[in-house]
mmCIF file of C-alpha atoms in Angstrom:
data_model
loop_
_atom_site.group_PDB
_atom_site.id
_atom_site.type_symbol
_atom_site.label_atom_id
_atom_site.label_comp_id
_atom_site.label_asym_id
_atom_site.label_seq_id
_atom_site.Cartn_x
_atom_site.Cartn_y
_atom_site.Cartn_z
ATOM 1 C CA MET A 151 0.000 0.000 0.000
ATOM 2 C CA ARG A 152 2.806 2.399 0.892
ATOM 3 C CA ALA A 153 4.512 1.651 -2.423
ATOM 4 C CA ALA A 154 1.319 2.438 -4.335
ATOM 5 C CA LEU A 155 0.851 5.714 -2.500
ATOM 6 C CA LEU A 156 4.469 6.653 -3.150
ATOM 7 C CA ALA A 157 4.032 5.947 -6.857
ATOM 8 C CA ILE A 158 0.986 8.205 -7.006
ATOM 9 C CA LEU A 159 2.800 10.922 -5.088
ATOM 10 C CA LEU A 160 5.782 10.800 -7.431
ATOM 11 C CA ALA A 161 3.480 10.987 -10.435
ATOM 12 C CA VAL A 162 1.576 14.057 -9.333
ATOM 13 C CA THR A 163 4.148 16.049 -7.342
ATOM 14 C CA PRO A 164 6.072 18.674 -9.334
ATOM 15 C CA ALA A 165 9.780 17.968 -9.639
ATOM 16 C CA ALA A 166 10.653 21.271 -8.001
ATOM 17 C CA ALA A 167 8.613 20.407 -4.926
ATOM 18 C CA LEU A 168 10.267 17.011 -4.692
ATOM 19 C CA ALA A 169 13.694 18.628 -4.943
ATOM 20 C CA GLN A 170 12.832 20.923 -2.049
ATOM 21 C CA SER A 171 11.680 18.032 0.122
ATOM 22 C CA THR A 172 14.664 15.801 -0.674
ATOM 23 C CA PRO A 173 17.872 16.334 1.315
ATOM 24 C CA PRO A 174 20.436 18.001 -0.966
ATOM 25 C CA PRO A 175 23.352 15.854 -2.138
ATOM 26 C CA ASP A 176 26.890 16.455 -0.988
ATOM 27 C CA CYS A 177 27.766 19.273 -3.356
ATOM 28 C CA GLY A 178 31.308 19.772 -2.194
ATOM 29 C CA THR A 179 30.573 22.910 -0.182
ATOM 30 C CA PRO A 180 33.939 24.220 1.044
ATOM 31 C CA ALA A 181 34.494 24.963 4.709
ATOM 32 C CA ALA A 182 35.888 28.309 5.871
ATOM 33 C CA LEU A 183 39.185 27.283 7.458
ATOM 34 C CA ALA A 184 41.018 30.597 7.911
ATOM 35 C CA ASP A 185 43.727 29.359 5.530
ATOM 36 C CA GLY A 186 43.654 32.254 3.099
ATOM 37 C CA TRP A 187 40.628 31.091 1.113
ATOM 38 C CA ASP A 188 37.328 32.928 0.889
ATOM 39 C CA VAL A 189 34.524 30.489 0.116
ATOM 40 C CA ALA A 190 31.356 31.051 -1.882
ATOM 41 C CA ASP A 191 28.406 29.271 -3.436
ATOM 42 C CA PRO A 192 29.023 28.358 -7.105
ATOM 43 C CA ASP A 193 25.944 30.264 -8.298
ATOM 44 C CA ALA A 194 27.327 33.425 -6.692
ATOM 45 C CA VAL A 195 30.345 33.314 -9.011
ATOM 46 C CA GLY A 196 28.538 32.352 -12.204
ATOM 47 C CA LEU A 197 28.812 28.560 -11.996
ATOM 48 C CA ASP A 198 25.785 26.323 -12.165
ATOM 49 C CA ARG A 199 25.671 24.584 -8.811
ATOM 50 C CA ALA A 200 23.633 21.632 -10.051
ATOM 51 C CA THR A 201 26.220 20.834 -12.718
ATOM 52 C CA LEU A 202 29.078 20.888 -10.222
ATOM 53 C CA CYS A 203 27.001 18.729 -7.880
ATOM 54 C CA GLY A 204 27.212 15.985 -10.501
ATOM 55 C CA ILE A 205 30.930 15.475 -9.790
ATOM 56 C CA GLY A 206 30.356 13.592 -6.555
ATOM 57 C CA PRO A 207 27.849 10.989 -7.792
ATOM 58 C CA ARG A 208 29.749 10.541 -11.077
ATOM 59 C CA PHE A 209 33.030 9.618 -9.469
ATOM 60 C CA GLN A 210 31.562 7.736 -6.563
ATOM 61 C CA GLY A 211 29.948 5.491 -9.152
ATOM 62 C CA TRP A 212 32.931 5.369 -11.512
ATOM 63 C CA THR A 213 35.268 3.612 -9.124
ATOM 64 C CA GLU A 214 37.819 2.813 -11.847
ATOM 65 C CA ALA A 215 38.501 6.558 -12.094
ATOM 66 C CA ASN A 216 39.941 6.458 -8.546
ATOM 67 C CA VAL A 217 39.530 10.207 -8.053
ATOM 68 C CA HIS A 218 40.847 11.451 -4.715
ATOM 69 C CA SER A 219 39.866 15.114 -4.705
ATOM 70 C CA VAL A 220 38.401 17.881 -6.852
ATOM 71 C CA LEU A 221 38.652 21.574 -5.976
ATOM 72 C CA VAL A 222 37.322 24.522 -7.986
ATOM 73 C CA VAL A 223 38.138 28.209 -7.555
ATOM 74 C CA ARG A 224 36.410 31.032 -9.411
ATOM 75 C CA HIS A 225 36.933 34.774 -9.052
ATOM 76 C CA GLY A 226 39.372 34.030 -6.254
ATOM 77 C CA LYS A 227 36.880 32.091 -4.149
ATOM 78 C CA LEU A 228 36.903 28.391 -3.325
ATOM 79 C CA VAL A 229 33.476 27.187 -4.474
ATOM 80 C CA TYR A 230 33.769 23.403 -4.715
ATOM 81 C CA GLU A 231 35.765 20.931 -2.641
ATOM 82 C CA ARG A 232 35.059 17.203 -2.750
ATOM 83 C CA TYR A 233 37.102 14.315 -1.410
ATOM 84 C CA PHE A 234 36.733 10.602 -2.085
ATOM 85 C CA THR A 235 38.039 7.266 -0.867
ATOM 86 C CA GLY A 236 40.410 5.397 -3.195
ATOM 87 C CA THR A 237 43.626 3.459 -3.439
ATOM 88 C CA ASP A 238 46.888 5.370 -3.407
ATOM 89 C CA GLU A 239 50.660 4.964 -3.509
ATOM 90 C CA LEU A 240 53.600 6.703 -1.868
ATOM 91 C CA GLN A 241 56.907 6.459 -3.726
ATOM 92 C CA GLY A 242 55.628 3.348 -5.475
ATOM 93 C CA ARG A 243 54.541 1.695 -2.212
ATOM 94 C CA SER A 244 50.860 0.820 -1.959
ATOM 95 C CA LEU A 245 48.937 2.612 0.777
ATOM 96 C CA GLY A 246 45.794 0.582 0.184
ATOM 97 C CA SER A 247 42.446 2.340 0.492
ATOM 98 C CA VAL A 248 42.681 5.920 1.739
ATOM 99 C CA THR A 249 39.903 8.319 2.745
ATOM 100 C CA PHE A 250 41.055 11.717 1.592
ATOM 101 C CA ASP A 251 40.288 15.061 3.210
ATOM 102 C CA ALA A 252 41.536 18.636 3.332
ATOM 103 C CA ALA A 253 44.244 17.860 5.887
ATOM 104 C CA ARG A 254 45.922 15.037 3.956
ATOM 105 C CA GLN A 255 48.884 15.820 1.723
ATOM 106 C CA HIS A 256 48.871 14.366 -1.775
ATOM 107 C CA ASP A 257 51.613 13.627 -4.298
ATOM 108 C CA LEU A 258 51.894 16.302 -6.970
ATOM 109 C CA ARG A 259 54.262 14.138 -9.003
ATOM 110 C CA SER A 260 55.360 16.193 -12.017
ATOM 111 C CA ILE A 261 53.345 19.257 -11.041
ATOM 112 C CA THR A 262 56.493 19.655 -8.950
ATOM 113 C CA LYS A 263 58.262 20.770 -12.138
ATOM 114 C CA SER A 264 55.877 23.709 -12.462
ATOM 115 C CA VAL A 265 56.699 24.719 -8.882
ATOM 116 C CA VAL A 266 60.418 24.657 -9.740
ATOM 117 C CA SER A 267 59.650 26.929 -12.692
ATOM 118 C CA LEU A 268 57.995 29.442 -10.357
ATOM 119 C CA LEU A 269 61.063 29.388 -8.106
ATOM 120 C CA LEU A 270 63.293 30.055 -11.087
ATOM 121 C CA GLY A 271 61.109 33.002 -12.049
ATOM 122 C CA ILE A 272 61.518 34.428 -8.564
ATOM 123 C CA ALA A 273 65.310 34.032 -8.710
ATOM 124 C CA ILE A 274 65.518 35.694 -12.135
ATOM 125 C CA GLY A 275 63.279 38.501 -10.910
ATOM 126 C CA LYS A 276 65.705 39.119 -8.038
ATOM 127 C CA GLY A 277 68.683 39.149 -10.377
ATOM 128 C CA GLN A 278 70.172 35.994 -8.862
ATOM 129 C CA ILE A 279 70.178 34.397 -12.332
ATOM 130 C CA ALA A 280 70.646 36.636 -15.358
ATOM 131 C CA GLY A 281 67.981 35.100 -17.592
ATOM 132 C CA VAL A 282 66.823 32.112 -19.600
ATOM 133 C CA ASP A 283 69.388 32.476 -22.376
ATOM 134 C CA GLN A 284 72.318 31.671 -20.088
ATOM 135 C CA PRO A 285 74.432 28.702 -21.283
ATOM 136 C CA VAL A 286 73.910 25.931 -18.735
ATOM 137 C CA MET A 287 77.390 24.401 -18.840
ATOM 138 C CA LYS A 288 79.083 27.738 -18.095
ATOM 139 C CA LEU A 289 76.896 28.113 -15.000
ATOM 140 C CA LEU A 290 78.025 24.714 -13.698
ATOM 141 C CA PRO A 291 81.850 24.791 -13.766
ATOM 142 C CA GLU A 292 82.121 21.620 -11.657
ATOM 143 C CA TYR A 293 80.977 19.676 -14.736
ATOM 144 C CA ALA A 294 83.530 21.209 -17.100
ATOM 145 C CA ASP A 295 84.790 17.728 -17.979
ATOM 146 C CA LEU A 296 81.430 17.029 -19.653
ATOM 147 C CA ARG A 297 81.530 20.089 -21.903
ATOM 148 C CA THR A 298 81.397 19.694 -25.658
ATOM 149 C CA THR A 299 80.694 22.169 -28.422
ATOM 150 C CA GLU A 300 77.160 20.784 -28.714
ATOM 151 C CA LYS A 301 76.437 20.825 -24.973
ATOM 152 C CA ASP A 302 77.739 24.371 -24.658
ATOM 153 C CA ARG A 303 74.746 25.447 -26.782
ATOM 154 C CA ILE A 304 72.201 24.243 -24.207
ATOM 155 C CA THR A 305 70.537 27.194 -22.467
ATOM 156 C CA LEU A 306 68.272 27.502 -19.485
ATOM 157 C CA ARG A 307 65.422 28.144 -21.913
ATOM 158 C CA ASP A 308 66.071 24.725 -23.475
ATOM 159 C CA LEU A 309 65.772 23.090 -20.052
ATOM 160 C CA LEU A 310 62.517 24.916 -19.359
ATOM 161 C CA THR A 311 61.014 23.760 -22.660
ATOM 162 C CA MET A 312 62.498 20.243 -22.398
ATOM 163 C CA SER A 313 64.306 20.683 -25.682
ATOM 164 C CA GLN A 314 67.898 20.325 -24.486
ATOM 165 C CA GLY A 315 68.625 17.739 -27.181
ATOM 166 C CA LEU A 316 70.157 15.115 -24.866
ATOM 167 C CA ARG A 317 69.288 11.452 -25.275
ATOM 168 C CA TRP A 318 66.610 10.687 -22.672
ATOM 169 C CA ASP A 319 63.864 8.084 -22.258
ATOM 170 C CA GLU A 320 61.602 7.931 -19.230
ATOM 171 C CA ASP A 321 58.610 6.470 -21.048
ATOM 172 C CA LEU A 322 59.960 3.004 -20.250
ATOM 173 C CA PRO A 323 58.615 1.138 -17.192
ATOM 174 C CA TYR A 324 60.348 2.189 -13.996
ATOM 175 C CA SER A 325 61.561 -1.395 -13.646
ATOM 176 C CA ASP A 326 63.451 -1.102 -16.941
ATOM 177 C CA PRO A 327 67.183 -0.486 -16.350
ATOM 178 C CA ASN A 328 67.194 1.920 -19.309
ATOM 179 C CA ASN A 329 64.665 4.307 -17.741
ATOM 180 C CA ASP A 330 66.628 7.542 -17.461
ATOM 181 C CA GLU A 331 64.525 9.081 -14.701
ATOM 182 C CA GLU A 332 65.028 6.059 -12.456
ATOM 183 C CA ASN A 333 68.746 6.056 -13.222
ATOM 184 C CA MET A 334 68.937 9.769 -12.473
ATOM 185 C CA ASP A 335 67.069 9.407 -9.170
ATOM 186 C CA ASN A 336 69.366 6.591 -8.088
ATOM 187 C CA ALA A 337 72.601 8.229 -9.206
ATOM 188 C CA PRO A 338 75.029 9.622 -6.608
ATOM 189 C CA ASP A 339 75.119 12.806 -8.706
ATOM 190 C CA PRO A 340 71.883 13.212 -10.702
ATOM 191 C CA VAL A 341 73.090 16.346 -12.495
ATOM 192 C CA ARG A 342 76.203 14.566 -13.714
ATOM 193 C CA TYR A 343 74.081 11.650 -14.880
ATOM 194 C CA THR A 344 71.804 13.973 -16.847
ATOM 195 C CA LEU A 345 74.537 16.078 -18.420
ATOM 196 C CA SER A 346 76.527 12.977 -19.365
ATOM 197 C CA ARG A 347 73.784 11.845 -21.762
ATOM 198 C CA PRO A 348 74.934 12.136 -25.383
ATOM 199 C CA VAL A 349 73.554 14.883 -27.616
ATOM 200 C CA GLU A 350 71.007 13.564 -30.128
ATOM 201 C CA ARG A 351 69.956 16.806 -31.795
ATOM 202 C CA PRO A 352 70.603 20.555 -31.589
ATOM 203 C CA PRO A 353 68.971 22.118 -28.516
ATOM 204 C CA GLY A 354 65.753 24.062 -28.863
ATOM 205 C CA GLN A 355 64.365 22.035 -31.759
ATOM 206 C CA LEU A 356 62.374 19.097 -30.387
ATOM 207 C CA PHE A 357 60.481 18.469 -27.138
ATOM 208 C CA ASN A 358 61.580 15.350 -25.277
ATOM 209 C CA TYR A 359 60.071 14.869 -21.825
ATOM 210 C CA SER A 360 62.849 14.806 -19.251
ATOM 211 C CA GLY A 361 62.895 14.953 -15.477
ATOM 212 C CA GLY A 362 66.553 15.810 -15.882
ATOM 213 C CA SER A 363 65.559 19.342 -16.883
ATOM 214 C CA ALA A 364 64.126 20.037 -13.420
ATOM 215 C CA ILE A 365 67.070 18.540 -11.529
ATOM 216 C CA ILE A 366 69.508 20.771 -13.440
ATOM 217 C CA ILE A 367 67.332 23.841 -12.827
ATOM 218 C CA SER A 368 67.233 23.023 -9.117
ATOM 219 C CA ARG A 369 71.044 22.782 -9.055
ATOM 220 C CA LEU A 370 71.320 26.143 -10.813
ATOM 221 C CA LEU A 371 68.996 27.594 -8.183
ATOM 222 C CA ARG A 372 71.181 26.189 -5.416
ATOM 223 C CA GLU A 373 74.310 27.657 -7.007
ATOM 224 C CA ALA A 374 72.617 31.069 -7.355
ATOM 225 C CA THR A 375 70.834 31.262 -3.987
ATOM 226 C CA GLY A 376 72.777 28.937 -1.689
ATOM 227 C CA GLN A 377 69.542 27.080 -0.882
ATOM 228 C CA THR A 378 68.186 23.695 -1.882
ATOM 229 C CA VAL A 379 64.965 23.831 -3.817
ATOM 230 C CA ASP A 380 62.793 22.793 -0.865
ATOM 231 C CA ALA A 381 64.293 25.446 1.422
ATOM 232 C CA LEU A 382 63.907 28.040 -1.325
ATOM 233 C CA ALA A 383 60.288 27.033 -1.858
ATOM 234 C CA ARG A 384 59.547 27.425 1.838
ATOM 235 C CA THR A 385 60.813 30.988 2.113
ATOM 236 C CA GLU A 386 60.129 32.393 -1.351
ATOM 237 C CA LEU A 387 56.869 30.708 -2.329
ATOM 238 C CA PHE A 388 55.090 28.762 0.395
ATOM 239 C CA GLU A 389 55.354 31.221 3.272
ATOM 240 C CA PRO A 390 53.982 34.139 1.195
ATOM 241 C CA LEU A 391 51.026 31.890 0.280
ATOM 242 C CA GLY A 392 50.425 30.796 3.867
ATOM 243 C CA ILE A 393 51.480 27.212 3.119
ATOM 244 C CA THR A 394 52.845 25.814 6.369
ATOM 245 C CA GLU A 395 52.971 22.072 5.660
ATOM 246 C CA PHE A 396 54.680 20.265 2.818
ATOM 247 C CA ASP A 397 56.904 17.297 2.155
ATOM 248 C CA TRP A 398 59.517 17.029 -0.567
ATOM 249 C CA ARG A 399 60.826 13.506 -1.182
ATOM 250 C CA PRO A 400 64.596 13.168 -1.568
ATOM 251 C CA ILE A 401 66.351 11.088 -4.190
ATOM 252 C CA ALA A 402 69.378 8.857 -3.611
ATOM 253 C CA SER A 403 71.817 11.785 -3.501
ATOM 254 C CA GLY A 404 69.847 13.301 -0.624
ATOM 255 C CA GLU A 405 68.669 16.347 -2.545
ATOM 256 C CA PRO A 406 64.962 17.008 -3.161
ATOM 257 C CA ALA A 407 63.382 15.259 -6.143
ATOM 258 C CA ALA A 408 62.895 18.375 -8.280
ATOM 259 C CA ALA A 409 61.060 16.481 -10.997
ATOM 260 C CA SER A 410 58.338 14.818 -8.945
ATOM 261 C CA GLY A 411 58.867 14.796 -5.176
ATOM 262 C CA LEU A 412 56.536 17.454 -3.751
ATOM 263 C CA ARG A 413 53.505 16.706 -1.573
ATOM 264 C CA LEU A 414 50.984 19.377 -0.528
ATOM 265 C CA ARG A 415 47.505 19.613 0.915
ATOM 266 C CA PRO A 416 44.955 20.171 -1.885
ATOM 267 C CA ARG A 417 43.840 23.589 -0.642
ATOM 268 C CA ASP A 418 47.477 24.670 -0.716
ATOM 269 C CA THR A 419 48.109 23.249 -4.186
ATOM 270 C CA VAL A 420 45.194 25.173 -5.629
ATOM 271 C CA LYS A 421 46.766 28.352 -4.203
ATOM 272 C CA LEU A 422 49.586 27.828 -6.695
ATOM 273 C CA GLY A 423 47.056 27.766 -9.513
ATOM 274 C CA GLN A 424 45.437 30.956 -8.242
ATOM 275 C CA LEU A 425 48.874 32.562 -8.030
ATOM 276 C CA VAL A 426 49.465 31.800 -11.707
ATOM 277 C CA LEU A 427 45.968 32.960 -12.639
ATOM 278 C CA ARG A 428 46.585 36.296 -10.895
ATOM 279 C CA HIS A 429 49.920 36.866 -12.682
ATOM 280 C CA GLY A 430 52.024 36.014 -9.627
ATOM 281 C CA VAL A 431 49.982 37.962 -7.049
ATOM 282 C CA TRP A 432 48.562 36.457 -3.843
ATOM 283 C CA HIS A 433 46.448 38.709 -1.612
ATOM 284 C CA GLY A 434 48.023 41.836 -3.083
ATOM 285 C CA ASN A 435 51.613 40.590 -2.773
ATOM 286 C CA GLN A 436 53.654 40.069 -5.956
ATOM 287 C CA VAL A 437 55.227 36.685 -5.176
ATOM 288 C CA VAL A 438 56.355 35.725 -8.697
ATOM 289 C CA PRO A 439 57.122 38.353 -11.363
ATOM 290 C CA ALA A 440 54.190 38.843 -13.714
ATOM 291 C CA ASP A 441 56.390 38.662 -16.789
ATOM 292 C CA TRP A 442 57.622 35.244 -15.694
ATOM 293 C CA ILE A 443 54.057 33.957 -15.359
ATOM 294 C CA GLU A 444 53.314 35.284 -18.835
ATOM 295 C CA ALA A 445 56.376 33.588 -20.327
ATOM 296 C CA ALA A 446 55.899 30.327 -18.425
ATOM 297 C CA THR A 447 52.312 29.902 -19.621
ATOM 298 C CA THR A 448 52.943 30.920 -23.234
ATOM 299 C CA PRO A 449 53.394 28.102 -25.782
ATOM 300 C CA HIS A 450 57.048 27.777 -26.753
ATOM 301 C CA ILE A 451 57.182 24.345 -28.349
ATOM 302 C CA ASN A 452 54.955 21.527 -29.581
ATOM 303 C CA ALA A 453 54.953 18.851 -26.882
ATOM 304 C CA THR A 454 52.480 16.284 -28.226
ATOM 305 C CA GLN A 455 49.783 16.143 -30.873
ATOM 306 C CA LEU A 456 47.426 17.685 -28.313
ATOM 307 C CA TRP A 457 49.476 19.975 -26.081
ATOM 308 C CA PHE A 458 51.977 22.805 -26.272
ATOM 309 C CA TYR A 459 54.633 23.420 -23.642
ATOM 310 C CA GLY A 460 55.741 26.604 -21.902
ATOM 311 C CA TYR A 461 58.300 26.833 -19.108
ATOM 312 C CA GLN A 462 57.548 23.569 -17.269
ATOM 313 C CA PHE A 463 53.819 24.214 -17.799
ATOM 314 C CA TRP A 464 51.590 22.491 -20.337
ATOM 315 C CA LEU A 465 49.084 24.342 -22.527
ATOM 316 C CA GLY A 466 45.775 22.976 -23.822
ATOM 317 C CA ARG A 467 42.294 24.052 -24.890
ATOM 318 C CA SER A 468 38.600 23.163 -24.702
ATOM 319 C CA LEU A 469 35.464 24.069 -26.627
ATOM 320 C CA ILE A 470 32.717 25.464 -24.412
ATOM 321 C CA HIS A 471 29.618 27.457 -25.426
ATOM 322 C CA GLU A 472 30.954 27.316 -29.022
ATOM 323 C CA ARG A 473 34.041 29.149 -27.837
ATOM 324 C CA GLU A 474 37.638 27.922 -27.822
ATOM 325 C CA VAL A 475 39.092 28.322 -24.349
ATOM 326 C CA ASP A 476 42.838 28.068 -23.653
ATOM 327 C CA TRP A 477 44.260 26.861 -20.373
ATOM 328 C CA ALA A 478 47.615 26.145 -18.744
ATOM 329 C CA PHE A 479 48.165 23.184 -16.474
ATOM 330 C CA GLY A 480 50.586 21.352 -14.280
ATOM 331 C CA GLN A 481 50.503 17.623 -14.934
ATOM 332 C CA GLY A 482 51.598 14.690 -12.800
ATOM 333 C CA LEU A 483 51.598 10.928 -13.125
ATOM 334 C CA GLY A 484 48.446 9.236 -11.915
ATOM 335 C CA GLY A 485 45.955 11.909 -12.938
ATOM 336 C CA GLN A 486 47.294 14.906 -11.004
ATOM 337 C CA ARG A 487 46.182 18.070 -12.783
ATOM 338 C CA LEU A 488 46.197 21.741 -11.856
ATOM 339 C CA PHE A 489 44.233 23.600 -14.549
ATOM 340 C CA ILE A 490 44.404 27.403 -14.875
ATOM 341 C CA VAL A 491 41.692 28.856 -17.146
ATOM 342 C CA PRO A 492 42.217 32.632 -17.486
ATOM 343 C CA ALA A 493 39.264 33.268 -19.816
ATOM 344 C CA PHE A 494 36.832 32.075 -17.137
ATOM 345 C CA ASP A 495 38.902 33.136 -14.100
ATOM 346 C CA LEU A 496 39.000 29.491 -12.972
ATOM 347 C CA VAL A 497 41.382 27.120 -11.240
ATOM 348 C CA VAL A 498 40.624 23.400 -11.047
ATOM 349 C CA LEU A 499 42.594 20.779 -9.131
ATOM 350 C CA VAL A 500 42.170 17.037 -9.638
ATOM 351 C CA HIS A 501 44.022 14.374 -7.661
ATOM 352 C CA ALA A 502 43.720 10.693 -8.559
ATOM 353 C CA GLY A 503 45.482 7.381 -8.017
ATOM 354 C CA LEU A 504 45.749 6.197 -11.616
ATOM 355 C CA TYR A 505 49.510 5.665 -11.605
ATOM 356 C CA HIS A 506 49.320 2.548 -13.795
ATOM 357 C CA SER A 507 46.122 3.294 -15.723
ATOM 358 C CA GLN A 508 45.591 4.297 -19.344
ATOM 359 C CA ILE A 509 42.679 6.558 -18.340
ATOM 360 C CA GLN A 510 44.777 8.853 -16.163
ATOM 361 C CA GLY A 511 44.570 11.569 -18.838
ATOM 362 C CA LEU A 512 40.863 11.079 -19.517
ATOM 363 C CA VAL A 513 39.635 11.388 -15.946
ATOM 364 C CA PRO A 514 40.882 14.938 -15.170
ATOM 365 C CA LEU A 515 39.629 16.163 -18.549
ATOM 366 C CA THR A 516 36.227 14.702 -17.750
ATOM 367 C CA VAL A 517 36.134 16.764 -14.567
ATOM 368 C CA LEU A 518 37.249 19.901 -16.387
ATOM 369 C CA ASN A 519 35.127 19.690 -19.529
ATOM 370 C CA ARG A 520 31.952 17.833 -18.561
ATOM 371 C CA TYR A 521 31.460 19.424 -15.175
ATOM 372 C CA VAL A 522 33.471 22.561 -14.402
ATOM 373 C CA LEU A 523 33.562 24.279 -17.784
ATOM 374 C CA ALA A 524 30.066 23.036 -18.497
ATOM 375 C CA ALA A 525 28.962 24.773 -15.295
ATOM 376 C CA VAL A 526 30.101 28.193 -16.557
ATOM 377 C CA LYS A 527 26.971 30.166 -17.197
ATOM 378 C CA ALA A 528 26.937 31.457 -20.749
ATOM 379 C CA PRO A 529 26.982 35.270 -20.999
#
């Protein structure tokens, strides 16, 4: 009898009335935590709340996506924050099932490279490094024995755009003894390992993904500032942003893994995206020079058939409301993405645990395109 009455009620009750009487779903409403973020309702910043609300049910049901967290910032306000339970790894060691929240740090993996780029921009802005056209080998006299005519042509700009021309392959499985990133991380001197690779082509011509670029940049920063990259990040970047907790994994040599070792809390990571979106400014303070942000997020080289590359930042695009929208992003293994969308004044962070999955590129784009950009209210 109750079932029959419920069927009649559902048939005759307007959908709007039912929506009002049904408890609202978990729509990822951010908490005000006094951590530098103002929070707001999505509708107040021109995002359709109902569309964003679809993120939670979609990824709770799509367990293979193994999404850990999604955060959305618009007009400088945190408007969506949703955490999930999923499997995770730490330095290749399984952590099993983890329930994520705002207090838990997460691997950034190769988004770390984008952070190193910001630190370089700060150092150049302070005059500690002359500029991106400096020859790398001349700045590292302790490796003079590795100099050749070809290697002397490699500039800092070539490192930033991963076009240094050295033989390098880190697409191989990490268990493969020919994987250059693994060999670099395990080397007693990772810079020497990287610079000892033979030259395959003239620098500046062809993108070839290389974690060695970040380790050399971090060494140049240490030579110029007297600080390791993690110490430099603490004083020059994290403290101005109110980031008080972070972890930076070391490699075998004991120095921080500049290519992939940084761990941050999600609400702190998305601050980095907002910093880039605001041309290096956080709460009125110019932390990174604006011209560096402009250069770092400008396409300098073709990276893949889909993406361009800037200075340790990737560049992509979407089609939304019949409009082509460009965005910059930091990208890390496993589905880590920090999207910066200037045209819509948006920052989107996705963390996932897809370290061995072929859908690790698809999942963050699904969040960005089908939910966040789709939630932008057309003018």
